[in-house]
Short mmCIF file of N, CA and C and ligand atoms in Angstrom, two decimals:
data_model
loop_
_atom_site.label_atom_id
_atom_site.label_comp_id
_atom_site.label_asym_id
_atom_site.label_seq_id
_atom_site.Cartn_x
_atom_site.Cartn_y
_atom_site.Cartn_z
N MET A 1 8.72 6.62 6.23
CA MET A 1 8.28 5.29 5.79
C MET A 1 7.93 5.36 4.31
N ASN A 2 8.37 4.34 3.58
CA ASN A 2 8.02 4.24 2.16
C ASN A 2 7.09 3.05 1.96
N ILE A 3 6.01 3.30 1.24
CA ILE A 3 5.12 2.20 0.86
C ILE A 3 5.16 2.09 -0.66
N TYR A 4 5.54 0.90 -1.12
CA TYR A 4 5.57 0.64 -2.55
C TYR A 4 4.38 -0.26 -2.89
N VAL A 5 3.62 0.12 -3.88
CA VAL A 5 2.51 -0.71 -4.34
C VAL A 5 2.85 -1.20 -5.74
N CYS A 6 2.84 -2.50 -5.90
CA CYS A 6 3.19 -3.08 -7.20
C CYS A 6 2.12 -2.74 -8.23
N ILE A 7 2.59 -2.25 -9.36
CA ILE A 7 1.67 -1.98 -10.47
C ILE A 7 2.03 -2.87 -11.67
N GLY A 8 2.76 -3.95 -11.38
CA GLY A 8 3.06 -4.92 -12.43
C GLY A 8 1.78 -5.56 -12.95
N SER A 9 1.88 -6.28 -14.04
CA SER A 9 0.67 -6.75 -14.73
C SER A 9 -0.20 -7.65 -13.85
N SER A 10 0.39 -8.56 -13.10
CA SER A 10 -0.40 -9.45 -12.25
C SER A 10 -1.12 -8.66 -11.16
N CYS A 11 -0.42 -7.78 -10.51
CA CYS A 11 -1.03 -6.98 -9.44
C CYS A 11 -2.02 -5.97 -10.01
N HIS A 12 -1.72 -5.46 -11.20
CA HIS A 12 -2.66 -4.54 -11.83
C HIS A 12 -4.00 -5.23 -12.05
N GLN A 13 -3.95 -6.48 -12.48
CA GLN A 13 -5.19 -7.25 -12.69
C GLN A 13 -5.88 -7.53 -11.36
N ASN A 14 -5.12 -7.51 -10.29
CA ASN A 14 -5.68 -7.74 -8.95
C ASN A 14 -5.96 -6.44 -8.21
N THR A 15 -6.35 -5.42 -8.95
CA THR A 15 -6.82 -4.14 -8.37
C THR A 15 -5.75 -3.29 -7.70
N SER A 16 -4.52 -3.37 -8.13
CA SER A 16 -3.50 -2.52 -7.48
C SER A 16 -3.83 -1.03 -7.61
N TYR A 17 -4.50 -0.66 -8.69
CA TYR A 17 -4.88 0.75 -8.86
C TYR A 17 -5.75 1.19 -7.68
N PHE A 18 -6.70 0.36 -7.32
CA PHE A 18 -7.63 0.72 -6.23
C PHE A 18 -6.94 0.65 -4.87
N VAL A 19 -6.03 -0.30 -4.71
CA VAL A 19 -5.26 -0.38 -3.46
C VAL A 19 -4.42 0.89 -3.30
N MET A 20 -3.79 1.30 -4.38
CA MET A 20 -2.97 2.52 -4.36
C MET A 20 -3.85 3.73 -4.02
N LYS A 21 -5.00 3.82 -4.65
CA LYS A 21 -5.91 4.94 -4.43
C LYS A 21 -6.38 4.97 -2.97
N GLU A 22 -6.69 3.82 -2.42
CA GLU A 22 -7.15 3.75 -1.04
C GLU A 22 -6.01 4.10 -0.07
N MET A 23 -4.82 3.63 -0.35
CA MET A 23 -3.66 3.99 0.48
C MET A 23 -3.47 5.51 0.48
N LYS A 24 -3.58 6.11 -0.68
CA LYS A 24 -3.41 7.56 -0.78
C LYS A 24 -4.49 8.27 0.05
N HIS A 25 -5.70 7.78 -0.04
CA HIS A 25 -6.80 8.34 0.74
C HIS A 25 -6.53 8.20 2.25
N LEU A 26 -6.08 7.04 2.68
CA LEU A 26 -5.83 6.80 4.10
C LEU A 26 -4.68 7.66 4.62
N ILE A 27 -3.66 7.85 3.80
CA ILE A 27 -2.54 8.71 4.19
C ILE A 27 -3.04 10.14 4.38
N GLY A 28 -3.86 10.61 3.46
CA GLY A 28 -4.40 11.97 3.56
C GLY A 28 -5.35 12.12 4.74
N GLU A 29 -6.21 11.14 4.91
CA GLU A 29 -7.20 11.18 6.00
C GLU A 29 -6.53 11.25 7.37
N ASN A 30 -5.34 10.63 7.46
CA ASN A 30 -4.63 10.60 8.75
C ASN A 30 -3.48 11.61 8.80
N SER A 31 -3.45 12.51 7.82
CA SER A 31 -2.44 13.58 7.76
C SER A 31 -1.01 13.05 7.89
N LEU A 32 -0.73 12.00 7.15
CA LEU A 32 0.60 11.37 7.22
C LEU A 32 1.47 11.70 6.01
N GLU A 33 1.09 12.71 5.26
CA GLU A 33 1.84 13.03 4.03
C GLU A 33 3.31 13.33 4.29
N GLU A 34 3.61 13.87 5.47
CA GLU A 34 5.01 14.20 5.78
C GLU A 34 5.80 12.97 6.24
N LYS A 35 5.10 11.94 6.66
CA LYS A 35 5.78 10.77 7.22
C LYS A 35 5.80 9.56 6.28
N VAL A 36 4.85 9.52 5.37
CA VAL A 36 4.71 8.33 4.53
C VAL A 36 4.77 8.72 3.05
N ARG A 37 5.64 8.03 2.32
CA ARG A 37 5.70 8.24 0.88
C ARG A 37 5.10 7.03 0.19
N LEU A 38 4.17 7.27 -0.73
CA LEU A 38 3.51 6.20 -1.47
C LEU A 38 4.08 6.19 -2.88
N LEU A 39 4.62 5.03 -3.26
CA LEU A 39 5.32 4.95 -4.53
C LEU A 39 4.87 3.72 -5.32
N PRO A 40 4.79 3.84 -6.63
CA PRO A 40 4.50 2.66 -7.45
C PRO A 40 5.77 1.84 -7.62
N ALA A 41 5.61 0.55 -7.82
CA ALA A 41 6.77 -0.31 -8.08
C ALA A 41 6.38 -1.32 -9.13
N PHE A 42 7.36 -1.74 -9.90
CA PHE A 42 7.10 -2.84 -10.83
C PHE A 42 7.26 -4.14 -10.07
N CYS A 43 7.06 -5.25 -10.74
CA CYS A 43 6.93 -6.55 -10.07
C CYS A 43 7.88 -6.70 -8.88
N LEU A 44 7.28 -6.98 -7.72
CA LEU A 44 8.06 -7.14 -6.49
C LEU A 44 8.36 -8.61 -6.21
N GLY A 45 7.97 -9.48 -7.13
CA GLY A 45 8.29 -10.90 -7.00
C GLY A 45 7.32 -11.69 -6.15
N GLY A 46 6.15 -11.12 -5.88
CA GLY A 46 5.17 -11.85 -5.06
C GLY A 46 3.88 -12.08 -5.81
N CYS A 47 3.95 -12.20 -7.12
CA CYS A 47 2.76 -12.34 -7.97
C CYS A 47 1.90 -13.52 -7.51
N GLY A 48 0.64 -13.39 -7.66
CA GLY A 48 -0.24 -14.51 -7.33
C GLY A 48 -1.51 -14.02 -6.70
N ASP A 49 -1.64 -14.26 -5.43
CA ASP A 49 -2.87 -13.98 -4.71
C ASP A 49 -2.93 -12.52 -4.27
N GLY A 50 -3.66 -11.71 -4.98
CA GLY A 50 -3.82 -10.31 -4.59
C GLY A 50 -2.64 -9.45 -4.97
N VAL A 51 -2.63 -8.26 -4.42
CA VAL A 51 -1.62 -7.26 -4.75
C VAL A 51 -0.44 -7.40 -3.78
N THR A 52 0.74 -7.15 -4.28
CA THR A 52 1.94 -7.16 -3.44
C THR A 52 2.35 -5.73 -3.14
N ILE A 53 2.64 -5.46 -1.88
CA ILE A 53 3.16 -4.15 -1.50
C ILE A 53 4.43 -4.37 -0.69
N LYS A 54 5.16 -3.30 -0.51
CA LYS A 54 6.35 -3.36 0.34
C LYS A 54 6.30 -2.15 1.25
N ILE A 55 6.40 -2.37 2.55
CA ILE A 55 6.48 -1.28 3.51
C ILE A 55 7.90 -1.26 4.02
N ASP A 56 8.63 -0.25 3.60
CA ASP A 56 10.09 -0.21 3.77
C ASP A 56 10.66 -1.52 3.21
N ASP A 57 11.23 -2.39 4.03
CA ASP A 57 11.84 -3.61 3.49
C ASP A 57 10.94 -4.84 3.63
N GLU A 58 9.75 -4.66 4.15
CA GLU A 58 8.87 -5.80 4.40
C GLU A 58 7.92 -6.04 3.22
N LEU A 59 8.01 -7.21 2.62
CA LEU A 59 7.15 -7.57 1.51
C LEU A 59 5.84 -8.16 2.05
N ILE A 60 4.71 -7.68 1.55
CA ILE A 60 3.41 -8.16 2.00
C ILE A 60 2.60 -8.53 0.77
N THR A 61 2.14 -9.77 0.72
CA THR A 61 1.35 -10.22 -0.42
C THR A 61 -0.11 -10.37 0.00
N GLY A 62 -0.95 -10.58 -0.99
CA GLY A 62 -2.37 -10.83 -0.71
C GLY A 62 -3.15 -9.61 -0.28
N VAL A 63 -2.69 -8.44 -0.71
CA VAL A 63 -3.41 -7.21 -0.34
C VAL A 63 -4.55 -6.99 -1.33
N GLY A 64 -5.66 -6.53 -0.81
CA GLY A 64 -6.83 -6.24 -1.65
C GLY A 64 -7.70 -5.22 -0.95
N MET A 65 -8.79 -4.89 -1.60
CA MET A 65 -9.68 -3.88 -1.04
C MET A 65 -10.33 -4.36 0.26
N ASP A 66 -10.37 -5.68 0.46
CA ASP A 66 -10.98 -6.22 1.67
C ASP A 66 -10.07 -6.11 2.89
N ASN A 67 -8.77 -5.92 2.70
CA ASN A 67 -7.89 -5.89 3.86
C ASN A 67 -6.95 -4.68 3.90
N VAL A 68 -7.02 -3.81 2.90
CA VAL A 68 -6.05 -2.71 2.84
C VAL A 68 -6.22 -1.74 4.02
N THR A 69 -7.43 -1.49 4.46
CA THR A 69 -7.63 -0.55 5.56
C THR A 69 -7.08 -1.13 6.87
N ASP A 70 -7.37 -2.39 7.15
CA ASP A 70 -6.84 -3.02 8.36
C ASP A 70 -5.32 -3.09 8.33
N LEU A 71 -4.79 -3.40 7.17
CA LEU A 71 -3.34 -3.46 7.00
C LEU A 71 -2.72 -2.09 7.26
N PHE A 72 -3.34 -1.07 6.73
CA PHE A 72 -2.84 0.29 6.92
C PHE A 72 -2.82 0.65 8.41
N LYS A 73 -3.90 0.35 9.08
CA LYS A 73 -3.97 0.66 10.51
C LYS A 73 -2.90 -0.09 11.30
N ALA A 74 -2.74 -1.36 11.00
CA ALA A 74 -1.79 -2.19 11.76
C ALA A 74 -0.33 -1.88 11.46
N ARG A 75 -0.02 -1.71 10.19
CA ARG A 75 1.40 -1.60 9.81
C ARG A 75 1.88 -0.18 9.60
N VAL A 76 0.97 0.73 9.28
CA VAL A 76 1.40 2.10 8.96
C VAL A 76 1.00 3.06 10.09
N LEU A 77 -0.28 3.11 10.37
CA LEU A 77 -0.77 4.06 11.36
C LEU A 77 -0.14 3.82 12.72
N ASN A 78 -0.11 2.59 13.17
CA ASN A 78 0.48 2.29 14.47
C ASN A 78 1.96 2.66 14.53
N ALA A 79 2.66 2.47 13.42
CA ALA A 79 4.08 2.77 13.39
C ALA A 79 4.34 4.27 13.37
N CYS A 80 3.37 5.06 12.93
CA CYS A 80 3.56 6.51 12.81
C CYS A 80 3.07 7.29 14.03
N LEU A 81 2.39 6.60 14.93
CA LEU A 81 1.85 7.32 16.10
C LEU A 81 2.92 7.58 17.14
S1 LIG B 101 3.26 -8.18 -10.66
FE1 LIG B 101 3.11 -7.56 -8.61
S2 LIG B 101 4.44 -8.87 -7.54
FE2 LIG B 101 4.64 -9.44 -9.60
#
């Protein structure tokens, strides 16, 4: 599984650095380094409300520190179990 976190200017202003850092932490905490690759991406075309990420081919907008953990559990952890 590949997770792309947008680091474009709009998402950067919306805390993409912290979202990326938290994703990295969650991947490590759940020992998913062999299954999940975390990659930066430039503008994914979903600028606006929160950070945009892409999990494989699925674009997800509105990501932030308030929902990144729940999102990780629902979309990443469940898929890797
Ligand atoms: S800058 Fe992140 S989607 Fe455009």
